Coordinates of C-alpha atoms and ligand atoms in Angstrom, one line a residue:
M22 CA -65.8 -107.1 63.9
N23 CA -63.9 -104.0 63.1
A24 CA -65.7 -101.0 61.6
I25 CA -65.1 -100.5 57.9
R26 CA -64.2 -96.8 57.1
L27 CA -64.7 -95.6 53.5
E28 CA -64.6 -92.2 51.9
G29 CA -66.4 -90.7 49.0
T30 CA -67.2 -87.3 47.6
A31 CA -69.2 -85.1 49.9
A32 CA -72.4 -84.2 48.0
A33 CA -75.1 -83.0 50.5
P34 CA -74.4 -82.0 54.1
G35 CA -75.8 -83.7 57.1
V36 CA -74.8 -86.5 59.6
A37 CA -76.7 -89.8 60.0
V38 CA -76.4 -92.9 62.0
G39 CA -78.8 -95.8 61.3
A40 CA -79.6 -99.2 59.8
V41 CA -78.4 -99.8 56.2
W42 CA -81.0 -100.4 53.5
R43 CA -79.3 -102.0 50.4
Y44 CA -81.0 -101.1 47.1
A45 CA -80.1 -103.3 44.1
P46 CA -82.1 -103.1 40.9
G47 CA -84.2 -106.2 40.0
D48 CA -82.4 -109.5 39.3
P49 CA -84.0 -111.0 36.2
G50 CA -83.2 -114.5 37.7
A51 CA -85.7 -114.1 40.5
G52 CA -89.2 -115.2 40.0
A53 CA -88.4 -117.0 36.8
E54 CA -91.1 -119.6 37.2
A55 CA -93.9 -117.0 37.5
E56 CA -92.6 -115.4 34.3
T57 CA -92.4 -118.5 32.0
A58 CA -96.0 -119.3 32.8
S59 CA -97.2 -116.6 30.4
G60 CA -96.4 -118.4 27.1
D61 CA -96.1 -115.5 24.7
P62 CA -93.0 -113.5 25.5
A63 CA -93.7 -110.6 23.2
A64 CA -97.2 -110.1 24.7
A65 CA -95.8 -110.5 28.2
I66 CA -93.2 -107.8 27.6
R67 CA -95.7 -105.4 26.1
S68 CA -98.2 -105.8 28.9
A69 CA -95.5 -105.4 31.5
A70 CA -94.2 -102.3 29.8
D71 CA -97.8 -100.9 29.7
E72 CA -98.2 -101.6 33.4
A73 CA -94.8 -99.9 34.1
A74 CA -96.0 -96.8 32.2
R75 CA -99.2 -96.7 34.2
Q76 CA -97.3 -97.0 37.5
L77 CA -94.9 -94.2 36.4
E78 CA -97.8 -91.9 35.4
A79 CA -99.5 -92.5 38.7
L80 CA -96.2 -91.7 40.5
A81 CA -95.9 -88.5 38.5
E82 CA -99.4 -87.5 39.5
R83 CA -98.7 -88.3 43.2
V84 CA -95.5 -86.2 43.4
R85 CA -97.1 -83.4 41.4
D86 CA -99.8 -83.3 44.1
L87 CA -97.0 -83.1 46.6
G88 CA -95.8 -79.9 44.9
R89 CA -92.8 -81.4 43.2
P90 CA -93.4 -80.7 39.5
D91 CA -89.7 -81.4 38.5
D92 CA -89.9 -85.0 39.8
A93 CA -93.2 -85.4 38.1
G94 CA -91.5 -84.5 34.8
I95 CA -88.9 -87.2 35.3
F96 CA -91.6 -89.8 35.9
E97 CA -93.6 -88.7 32.9
A98 CA -90.5 -88.9 30.7
Q99 CA -89.9 -92.4 32.1
A100 CA -93.5 -93.4 31.3
L101 CA -92.7 -92.5 27.7
M102 CA -89.5 -94.5 27.8
A103 CA -91.5 -97.6 29.0
G104 CA -93.4 -97.4 25.7
D105 CA -90.4 -96.6 23.5
P106 CA -90.5 -98.9 20.5
M107 CA -86.7 -99.0 20.3
L108 CA -86.5 -100.5 23.8
L109 CA -89.4 -102.9 23.4
D110 CA -88.5 -104.1 19.9
E111 CA -85.0 -104.9 21.1
A112 CA -86.3 -106.7 24.2
I113 CA -88.8 -108.7 22.0
R114 CA -86.0 -109.5 19.5
R115 CA -83.8 -110.8 22.3
A116 CA -86.8 -112.8 23.8
E117 CA -87.5 -114.3 20.3
E118 CA -83.9 -115.5 20.2
G119 CA -84.4 -117.4 23.3
E120 CA -83.6 -115.1 26.2
R121 CA -86.1 -115.1 29.1
P122 CA -88.4 -112.0 28.8
A123 CA -87.0 -110.4 32.0
A124 CA -83.4 -111.0 30.9
A125 CA -84.3 -109.6 27.5
V126 CA -85.8 -106.4 28.9
Q127 CA -82.8 -105.9 31.2
G128 CA -80.4 -106.5 28.4
A129 CA -82.2 -104.1 26.0
A130 CA -82.4 -101.4 28.7
A131 CA -78.7 -101.8 29.6
E132 CA -77.8 -101.5 25.9
A133 CA -79.9 -98.3 25.5
A134 CA -78.5 -96.9 28.7
A135 CA -74.9 -97.6 27.6
M136 CA -75.6 -95.9 24.3
L137 CA -76.8 -92.8 26.1
A138 CA -74.0 -92.8 28.7
G139 CA -71.4 -93.1 25.9
L140 CA -72.6 -89.7 24.5
E141 CA -70.5 -87.9 27.2
D142 CA -73.3 -85.5 27.9
E143 CA -74.3 -84.9 31.5
L144 CA -78.0 -84.7 30.9
L145 CA -78.1 -87.7 28.6
A146 CA -76.0 -89.6 31.1
A147 CA -78.7 -88.9 33.7
R148 CA -81.2 -90.3 31.2
A149 CA -79.2 -93.5 31.0
A150 CA -79.9 -94.1 34.7
D151 CA -83.6 -93.4 34.0
V152 CA -83.7 -96.0 31.2
R153 CA -82.0 -98.6 33.4
D154 CA -84.6 -97.8 36.1
V155 CA -87.5 -98.2 33.7
G156 CA -86.0 -101.6 32.6
A157 CA -85.8 -102.7 36.3
R158 CA -89.4 -101.8 36.8
I159 CA -90.6 -103.8 33.8
V160 CA -88.4 -106.7 35.1
R161 CA -90.1 -106.5 38.5
I162 CA -93.5 -106.6 36.9
L163 CA -92.5 -109.6 34.6
T164 CA -91.1 -111.6 37.5
G165 CA -93.8 -110.6 40.1
T166 CA -91.1 -109.3 42.5
A167 CA -91.9 -106.3 44.7
L168 CA -89.6 -103.4 45.2
D169 CA -87.8 -104.1 48.5
L170 CA -88.3 -100.8 50.4
P171 CA -86.8 -99.9 53.8
E172 CA -89.0 -100.9 56.8
G173 CA -87.8 -98.1 59.1
P174 CA -85.5 -95.0 59.1
S175 CA -82.5 -96.1 57.1
I176 CA -79.3 -95.1 55.3
A177 CA -79.6 -96.1 51.6
V178 CA -76.5 -97.9 50.3
A179 CA -76.6 -98.4 46.5
D180 CA -74.7 -98.1 43.3
D181 CA -77.3 -95.4 42.3
L182 CA -80.7 -94.6 43.7
P183 CA -83.2 -93.8 40.9
P184 CA -85.9 -91.1 41.6
S185 CA -88.7 -93.6 40.9
V186 CA -87.4 -95.7 43.8
T187 CA -86.8 -92.8 46.2
A188 CA -90.3 -91.5 45.5
E189 CA -91.7 -94.8 46.8
I190 CA -89.8 -94.6 50.2
P191 CA -92.2 -93.5 53.0
P192 CA -91.5 -90.0 54.2
G193 CA -89.0 -90.0 57.1
F194 CA -87.5 -93.4 56.2
L195 CA -84.5 -92.0 54.4
L196 CA -81.8 -90.8 56.8
G197 CA -79.0 -90.5 54.2
V198 CA -77.7 -91.7 50.9
A199 CA -74.3 -93.4 50.2
L200 CA -73.6 -94.3 46.6
A201 CA -70.8 -96.2 45.0
G202 CA -71.5 -94.4 41.7
G203 CA -73.4 -91.2 41.1
S204 CA -72.2 -87.7 40.9
R205 CA -72.9 -84.5 42.7
T206 CA -75.7 -83.8 40.2
A207 CA -77.3 -87.3 40.6
H208 CA -81.1 -87.2 41.2
A209 CA -80.6 -88.8 44.6
V210 CA -78.2 -86.0 45.6
I211 CA -80.6 -83.3 44.6
L212 CA -83.4 -85.1 46.5
A213 CA -81.1 -85.4 49.6
R214 CA -80.3 -81.7 49.5
G215 CA -84.0 -80.9 49.3
L216 CA -84.7 -83.2 52.3
G217 CA -81.8 -81.8 54.3
I218 CA -80.2 -85.3 54.6
P219 CA -76.6 -86.3 53.9
A220 CA -75.4 -87.7 50.6
I221 CA -72.0 -89.1 49.6
V222 CA -71.2 -90.3 46.1
G223 CA -68.4 -92.2 44.5
V224 CA -67.6 -94.3 47.6
E225 CA -65.2 -96.8 46.2
G226 CA -65.7 -100.4 47.4
L227 CA -68.9 -99.5 49.1
L228 CA -71.1 -102.4 47.9
G229 CA -68.5 -105.1 48.5
A230 CA -67.8 -103.7 52.0
A231 CA -71.5 -103.6 52.8
D232 CA -71.9 -107.2 51.8
A233 CA -69.0 -108.3 53.9
A234 CA -70.2 -106.2 56.9
Q235 CA -73.7 -107.7 56.6
E236 CA -72.3 -111.2 56.6
E237 CA -70.4 -110.4 59.8
V238 CA -73.5 -109.2 61.6
G239 CA -75.6 -112.1 60.2
G240 CA -79.3 -111.6 60.5
A241 CA -79.0 -108.4 62.6
D242 CA -79.4 -104.9 61.2
L243 CA -76.1 -103.6 59.8
V244 CA -75.6 -100.0 61.1
A245 CA -73.7 -97.2 59.2
A246 CA -72.7 -93.7 60.1
M247 CA -72.0 -91.0 57.6
D248 CA -71.0 -87.4 57.4
G249 CA -72.1 -85.6 54.2
E250 CA -69.6 -82.8 54.7
S251 CA -66.5 -84.8 55.3
G252 CA -67.5 -87.6 52.9
E253 CA -66.9 -90.3 55.6
V254 CA -69.0 -93.5 55.6
V255 CA -68.4 -96.0 58.5
L256 CA -70.0 -99.5 58.3
D257 CA -70.7 -101.2 61.5
P258 CA -69.2 -98.5 63.7
G259 CA -68.5 -99.3 67.4
P260 CA -70.5 -97.6 70.1
T261 CA -67.9 -94.8 70.7
E262 CA -67.7 -94.0 67.0
A263 CA -71.5 -94.0 66.6
E264 CA -71.7 -91.7 69.5
E265 CA -69.1 -89.4 67.9
F266 CA -71.3 -89.1 64.7
R267 CA -74.4 -88.5 66.8
A268 CA -72.5 -85.6 68.5
R269 CA -71.7 -84.2 65.1
A270 CA -75.4 -84.5 64.1
V271 CA -76.4 -82.5 67.3
D272 CA -73.8 -79.9 66.5
L273 CA -75.0 -79.6 62.9
A274 CA -78.6 -79.3 64.0
G275 CA -77.6 -76.5 66.3
R276 CA -75.8 -74.8 63.4
R277 CA -78.8 -75.2 61.1
A278 CA -81.1 -73.8 63.7
R279 CA -78.8 -70.8 64.2
A280 CA -78.5 -70.3 60.5
A281 CA -82.3 -70.5 60.1
S282 CA -82.7 -67.9 62.9
L283 CA -80.8 -65.4 60.8
R284 CA -83.5 -65.6 58.1
D285 CA -85.6 -62.9 59.7
R286 CA -83.1 -60.2 58.8
P287 CA -81.5 -59.3 55.5
A288 CA -78.2 -60.9 54.7
A289 CA -75.2 -58.8 55.8
T290 CA -71.7 -59.0 57.0
R291 CA -70.9 -58.9 60.7
D292 CA -70.4 -55.1 60.6
G293 CA -73.7 -54.6 58.8
E294 CA -72.8 -54.3 55.1
R295 CA -75.8 -55.6 53.1
V296 CA -75.4 -58.4 50.5
V297 CA -78.4 -59.2 48.3
L298 CA -79.1 -62.9 48.6
V299 CA -81.3 -64.3 45.8
A300 CA -82.2 -67.7 44.5
N301 CA -81.5 -69.8 41.4
I302 CA -84.6 -71.5 40.1
G303 CA -85.4 -73.8 37.1
S304 CA -89.2 -73.6 37.1
P305 CA -92.2 -71.8 38.7
G306 CA -92.4 -74.8 41.0
D307 CA -89.1 -73.8 42.7
A308 CA -90.5 -70.5 43.8
P309 CA -92.1 -71.6 47.2
R310 CA -88.8 -73.1 48.4
A311 CA -86.9 -70.0 47.5
L312 CA -89.4 -67.7 49.3
E313 CA -89.3 -69.9 52.3
A314 CA -85.5 -69.6 52.4
R315 CA -86.0 -65.8 52.3
A316 CA -84.6 -65.2 48.9
E317 CA -84.8 -61.5 48.1
G318 CA -85.7 -62.4 44.6
V319 CA -84.4 -64.6 41.8
G320 CA -80.9 -64.0 40.4
L321 CA -81.1 -66.7 37.8
F322 CA -84.3 -68.3 36.3
R323 CA -82.8 -71.0 34.0
T324 CA -85.6 -70.9 31.4
E325 CA -84.1 -73.6 29.2
F326 CA -85.8 -76.2 31.5
L327 CA -89.1 -75.0 30.1
F328 CA -87.9 -76.3 26.8
M329 CA -86.8 -79.7 28.0
K330 CA -88.7 -83.0 28.5
R331 CA -91.2 -82.1 25.7
Q332 CA -91.5 -82.6 22.0
T333 CA -92.1 -79.0 20.8
P334 CA -91.0 -75.6 22.1
P335 CA -93.3 -74.0 24.7
T336 CA -95.6 -71.5 23.0
E337 CA -95.5 -67.8 23.7
A338 CA -98.7 -68.1 25.8
E339 CA -97.2 -71.0 27.8
Q340 CA -94.1 -69.0 28.4
V341 CA -96.2 -65.9 29.5
A342 CA -98.0 -68.1 32.0
A343 CA -94.7 -69.5 33.5
Y344 CA -93.0 -66.1 33.8
R345 CA -96.0 -64.4 35.1
E346 CA -96.4 -67.1 37.8
V347 CA -92.8 -66.5 39.0
L348 CA -93.1 -62.7 38.8
E349 CA -96.3 -62.7 40.8
A350 CA -94.9 -65.1 43.4
F351 CA -92.0 -62.8 44.1
G352 CA -93.9 -59.5 43.6
P353 CA -92.6 -56.0 42.9
E354 CA -90.2 -55.9 45.9
R355 CA -88.2 -59.0 44.9
P356 CA -86.8 -58.8 41.3
V357 CA -86.7 -61.9 39.2
V358 CA -83.9 -62.2 36.6
I359 CA -85.2 -64.3 33.7
R360 CA -82.3 -65.7 31.7
L361 CA -82.9 -66.2 28.0
A362 CA -82.8 -69.9 27.2
D363 CA -79.3 -71.3 27.3
I364 CA -79.7 -74.0 24.7
G365 CA -76.8 -75.9 23.3
G366 CA -73.6 -77.0 25.1
D367 CA -74.6 -79.6 27.7
K368 CA -78.3 -78.6 27.3
A369 CA -79.4 -80.3 24.1
I370 CA -83.0 -79.9 22.9
P371 CA -83.5 -82.7 20.4
Y372 CA -86.7 -81.4 18.7
L373 CA -85.0 -78.1 17.7
G374 CA -83.0 -80.2 15.2
L375 CA -79.8 -78.2 15.7
P376 CA -76.8 -79.7 13.9
A377 CA -74.5 -81.9 15.9
E378 CA -71.2 -80.2 16.8
A379 CA -67.8 -81.6 17.6
N380 CA -67.4 -79.2 20.6
P381 CA -70.9 -78.2 21.8
F382 CA -69.5 -76.1 24.7
L383 CA -67.7 -74.0 22.1
G384 CA -70.5 -74.1 19.6
V385 CA -73.7 -72.3 18.5
R386 CA -75.1 -72.0 22.0
A387 CA -77.5 -69.6 23.7
I388 CA -77.5 -66.0 22.3
R389 CA -75.4 -67.3 19.4
L390 CA -78.5 -69.2 18.1
A391 CA -80.1 -65.8 17.3
Y392 CA -77.6 -65.0 14.6
G393 CA -79.2 -67.8 12.6
S394 CA -82.8 -67.3 13.6
R395 CA -84.3 -64.7 15.8
D396 CA -87.5 -66.6 16.3
L397 CA -86.7 -68.5 19.5
L398 CA -85.5 -65.5 21.5
R399 CA -88.0 -63.1 20.0
T400 CA -90.8 -65.3 21.2
Q401 CA -89.2 -65.5 24.6
L402 CA -88.7 -61.8 24.9
R403 CA -92.2 -61.1 23.8
A404 CA -93.4 -63.5 26.5
I405 CA -91.3 -61.7 29.2
W406 CA -92.6 -58.2 28.2
R407 CA -96.1 -59.5 28.3
A408 CA -95.7 -61.3 31.6
G409 CA -94.2 -58.2 33.2
A410 CA -97.3 -56.2 32.1
L411 CA -99.7 -58.8 33.5
A412 CA -97.8 -59.1 36.8
A413 CA -97.4 -55.3 37.0
V414 CA -93.7 -55.5 37.6
T415 CA -90.5 -54.5 35.7
P416 CA -89.0 -57.8 34.5
H417 CA -85.2 -58.3 34.6
V418 CA -83.8 -60.2 31.7
M419 CA -80.3 -61.5 31.0
A420 CA -78.5 -63.2 28.1
P421 CA -76.2 -66.2 28.7
M422 CA -72.9 -66.8 26.8
V423 CA -72.3 -63.2 25.8
A424 CA -68.8 -63.0 24.2
T425 CA -68.7 -59.7 22.3
V426 CA -70.1 -56.2 22.0
A427 CA -72.0 -57.5 19.0
D428 CA -73.8 -60.0 21.2
V429 CA -75.0 -57.2 23.5
E430 CA -76.1 -55.2 20.6
L431 CA -78.0 -58.2 19.3
L432 CA -79.7 -58.7 22.7
R433 CA -80.8 -55.1 22.9
S434 CA -82.2 -55.1 19.3
L435 CA -84.1 -58.4 20.0
R436 CA -85.5 -56.9 23.2
D437 CA -86.6 -53.7 21.5
E438 CA -88.0 -55.5 18.5
A439 CA -90.1 -57.7 20.7
R440 CA -91.4 -54.6 22.6
D441 CA -92.1 -52.7 19.4
G442 CA -94.0 -55.6 17.9
L443 CA -96.3 -55.9 21.0
L444 CA -96.9 -52.1 21.1
A445 CA -97.8 -52.2 17.4
E446 CA -100.3 -55.0 18.0
G447 CA -101.7 -53.1 21.0
A448 CA -100.9 -56.0 23.3
P449 CA -100.0 -55.6 27.0
C450 CA -96.3 -54.8 27.4
A451 CA -94.2 -53.9 30.5
A452 CA -93.1 -50.2 30.7
G453 CA -89.4 -51.2 30.9
M454 CA -87.1 -54.1 31.2
V455 CA -83.9 -54.2 33.2
T456 CA -81.3 -55.8 30.9
G457 CA -78.2 -57.6 31.9
I458 CA -75.7 -60.1 30.6
M459 CA -73.9 -63.1 32.1
I460 CA -70.2 -62.9 32.3
E461 CA -69.1 -66.5 31.8
I462 CA -66.8 -66.3 28.7
P463 CA -63.3 -65.0 29.2
S464 CA -63.7 -62.4 26.4
A465 CA -66.7 -60.9 28.1
A466 CA -64.7 -60.6 31.3
I467 CA -61.9 -58.8 29.5
L468 CA -64.4 -56.5 27.7
A469 CA -66.2 -55.8 31.0
P470 CA -65.5 -52.0 31.0
E471 CA -67.0 -51.6 27.5
L472 CA -69.9 -54.0 28.0
A473 CA -70.8 -52.4 31.3
L474 CA -71.6 -49.2 29.4
L475 CA -74.2 -50.9 27.3
I476 CA -76.3 -52.7 29.9
D477 CA -77.8 -52.5 33.4
F478 CA -76.1 -55.3 35.3
F479 CA -73.6 -58.2 35.2
S480 CA -74.2 -61.7 36.5
I481 CA -71.0 -63.8 36.6
G482 CA -71.5 -67.5 35.8
T483 CA -68.6 -69.1 37.6
N484 CA -69.5 -72.6 36.3
D485 CA -68.8 -71.8 32.7
L486 CA -66.2 -69.1 33.5
T487 CA -64.1 -71.7 35.3
Q488 CA -64.6 -74.2 32.5
Y489 CA -63.4 -71.8 29.8
L490 CA -60.6 -70.1 31.8
L491 CA -59.0 -73.4 32.8
A492 CA -60.0 -75.2 29.7
A493 CA -61.6 -77.9 31.8
D494 CA -64.9 -79.5 30.6
R495 CA -67.3 -79.0 33.5
G496 CA -68.8 -82.4 33.0
N497 CA -65.5 -84.4 33.0
A498 CA -65.1 -86.1 36.3
A499 CA -61.4 -86.6 35.6
L500 CA -60.7 -82.9 35.8
G501 CA -62.1 -82.2 39.3
A502 CA -59.1 -80.3 40.6
L503 CA -59.4 -77.9 37.7
Q504 CA -63.1 -77.2 38.2
D505 CA -62.8 -75.3 41.5
A506 CA -64.0 -71.8 40.9
L507 CA -61.9 -70.6 43.8
H508 CA -58.9 -70.9 41.6
P509 CA -57.0 -67.6 41.8
A510 CA -57.1 -67.3 38.0
V511 CA -61.0 -67.2 38.2
L512 CA -60.9 -64.8 41.2
R513 CA -58.5 -62.4 39.5
T514 CA -60.8 -62.4 36.5
I515 CA -63.8 -61.7 38.8
A516 CA -61.9 -58.8 40.4
G517 CA -61.4 -57.3 36.9
V518 CA -65.1 -57.7 36.1
V519 CA -66.1 -55.9 39.4
R520 CA -63.7 -53.0 38.5
G521 CA -65.3 -52.6 35.1
A522 CA -68.8 -52.7 36.6
D523 CA -67.9 -50.2 39.3
A524 CA -66.4 -47.7 36.8
A525 CA -69.7 -47.8 34.9
G526 CA -71.8 -47.8 38.1
I527 CA -73.7 -51.0 37.5
P528 CA -74.1 -53.9 40.0
V529 CA -72.4 -57.3 39.8
A530 CA -74.1 -60.5 40.9
V531 CA -72.6 -64.1 40.9
C532 CA -75.0 -66.9 40.0
G533 CA -72.7 -69.8 39.5
E534 CA -72.3 -72.5 42.1
L535 CA -69.5 -70.6 43.8
A536 CA -72.1 -68.1 45.2
G537 CA -73.8 -70.9 47.2
D538 CA -70.6 -72.2 48.7
P539 CA -69.9 -70.4 52.0
A540 CA -66.2 -70.2 51.3
G541 CA -66.9 -68.8 47.8
A542 CA -69.5 -66.3 49.1
A543 CA -67.0 -65.0 51.6
V544 CA -64.3 -64.4 48.9
L545 CA -66.9 -62.9 46.4
V546 CA -68.1 -60.3 48.9
G547 CA -64.5 -59.4 49.6
L548 CA -64.0 -59.0 45.9
G549 CA -66.8 -56.4 45.8
V550 CA -69.7 -58.6 44.4
D551 CA -73.1 -57.0 45.3
E552 CA -75.4 -59.9 45.0
L553 CA -75.2 -63.7 45.4
S554 CA -77.6 -66.1 43.7
A555 CA -77.7 -69.7 44.7
D556 CA -80.0 -72.7 45.2
A557 CA -82.5 -72.1 48.0
G558 CA -80.9 -74.8 50.1
S559 CA -77.6 -73.0 50.2
L560 CA -78.9 -69.6 51.3
D561 CA -78.9 -70.3 55.1
G562 CA -75.2 -71.3 55.0
V563 CA -74.2 -68.3 53.0
R564 CA -76.1 -65.9 55.3
E565 CA -74.4 -67.5 58.2
A566 CA -70.9 -67.3 56.6
L567 CA -71.4 -63.6 56.0
A568 CA -72.8 -62.9 59.4
G569 CA -69.7 -64.3 61.0
A570 CA -67.1 -62.1 59.3
T571 CA -66.7 -58.3 58.9
R572 CA -66.3 -56.7 55.6
P573 CA -62.6 -55.7 56.3
E574 CA -61.9 -59.4 57.1
L575 CA -63.6 -60.5 53.8
D576 CA -61.6 -57.9 51.9
A577 CA -58.4 -59.2 53.5
L578 CA -59.4 -62.8 52.6
A579 CA -60.1 -61.7 48.9
A580 CA -56.7 -59.9 48.7
A581 CA -54.9 -63.1 50.0
A582 CA -57.1 -65.3 47.7
V583 CA -56.2 -63.5 44.4
A584 CA -52.5 -63.6 45.4
A585 CA -52.6 -67.4 46.3
G586 CA -51.1 -70.1 44.1
D587 CA -54.0 -72.5 43.9
A588 CA -57.7 -73.1 44.9
E589 CA -56.7 -75.4 47.8
T590 CA -54.8 -72.5 49.5
V591 CA -57.8 -70.2 49.0
R592 CA -60.2 -72.9 50.5
G593 CA -57.8 -73.2 53.5
L594 CA -57.8 -69.4 54.1
A595 CA -61.6 -69.1 53.7
G596 CA -62.1 -72.2 55.9
Q597 CA -60.2 -70.5 58.8
L598 CA -62.2 -67.3 58.6
L599 CA -65.5 -69.2 58.4
A600 CA -64.6 -71.4 61.4
R601 CA -63.8 -68.3 63.4
G602 CA -67.2 -66.8 62.4
L603 CA -69.1 -69.9 63.4
E604 CA -67.4 -69.9 66.8
R605 CA -68.4 -66.2 67.3
L606 CA -72.0 -67.0 66.3
A607 CA -72.1 -70.0 68.5
A608 CA -70.7 -68.1 71.5
E609 CA -73.3 -65.4 71.0
A610 CA -76.1 -67.8 70.6
G611 CA -74.9 -69.6 73.8
A612 CA -74.8 -66.3 75.7
G613 CA -78.3 -65.5 74.3
R614 CA -77.3 -62.0 73.2
P615 CA -77.9 -60.4 69.9
R616 CA -75.2 -60.0 67.3
A617 CA -73.1 -56.8 67.2
A618 CA -74.6 -55.7 63.9
A619 CA -77.8 -54.4 65.5
G620 CA -78.8 -51.0 64.2
R621 CA -78.0 -51.9 60.6
G622 CA -80.5 -50.8 58.0
Ligands
LIG1 C1 -72.8 -70.6 35.1 O1 -72.2 -71.0 34.0 O2 -72.1 -70.4 36.1 C2 -74.2 -70.5 35.2 C3 -74.8 -70.0 36.3 O3 -75.0 -71.0 34.1 P1 -75.3 -72.5 33.9 O4 -74.7 -73.3 35.1 O5 -76.7 -72.6 33.7 O6 -74.5 -72.8 32.6
LIG2 MG1 -73.4 -71.0 32.2

């Protein structure tokens, strides 16, 4: 038969060719006889839910032992969901009305998931998938059906791939992930990036096409080829096409090896201008990956994650322990920027009991919470001062969502109040604190010259800055074209922020996603940004992009970018320069001679 070519959204780079493994969540029709034998549907549902919770707790323990505390947190939260009375009561109610227990559980889980998904909140939408997955696990237990796992290295094809399923796949058996649904922030995508395998999401018609292709090949293995950079998925490729994808994989492996070989020297442009490359982290557990990627520090520690997936705020002592762990992991030579909790907006923390808002992204979020009560940020700042003293380093702190001069004054007074309190108590307290703000609200960008006089550094949050400049909700998939931070409107704003910082003599970092995008990194350095902070997995690509171009070339790119009409044009221009850089690096690697930038400091 003819190969079927499909396209989706490129979500994680990599190229794979291999057998297809189809994942479909449990069908409550299967194993019906085993299920009806139990007699008491309520008892059967409760005991299956208990077993599901036990399995999920065991899974959490296993991945925690593997050094993946974030995944462990997901499974712990799922174990709680399995015992959630709302879910179980609804399932039992349905069973008592005559539905078979498995169908009742699946229906109740689907209803709870639909309710969460309807809240239009990215994080809660992700929890919807978690609830459905918990439901599927209880169904499997009720019907005695095993999770159908791949038997060899495979490309996963699914609507969505829940983390509790991926965690059960033997290491090395996942070559790539192609999803009909999902988003760039789906768990499966984050996992794929961590494993260095390709992921493509939003592939329209994928499941139907996979069924049709499987039917064509009959009992034989269905093969697929995918490219996580171009977004192409080919089902049942012919030998020539499969070979072409394999050649891309070899090419990519060469590029990755070259990029990794640049790790042993500090990031710099081709002509030797240094750019500080640091990592974004969400928990102390992310530190080893960042250090392995040769991050020169942390440009953004998103501390709000310490407040999530729990029932009460972390205590001051718990926070001291978390900050100290990160500060000690990076040591005095690699500064760590601890961002005060960015709570509100898309990061709801239910136990804080904050009032519901019609427009949370424009609401009482982050530093604004301190106008109502100073407690939350005071505790956090006390913990940072204490952690700095215990780790014997100067902590760097920054406030998110600063809009006005008053916000900076509030930050400074909270910082000093926390220090004075500790000193009065005779408690350990760092000698100083480097204090910065995020520039992610247009008013702060406009006020950059004034704000720069009040603090030590700027860090530009291009995710929110783009959302607010273009009035495009960052979580709304229908507005994709307006969410590209390479839009000249965003770049011109960044150029203005850099001018304001330069006049005051303070450094400017960028910690939004744009900094980890090689095209974005190239433009940002051309705009005069000093430091780029991105996910550890993006650092090699950024280092390579910078090594391939000279500073004058990047300056010319930035000048053309701010004058361009749209983001697409900017991407095209950056793409040409990056391609030229890669060719240069490949030619040099082939010739086995060192790069021209030798002698740089
Ligand atoms: C940003 O807005 O660019 C940013 C880095 O902060 P967050 O993504 O956490 O809102
Ligand atoms: Mg932000």
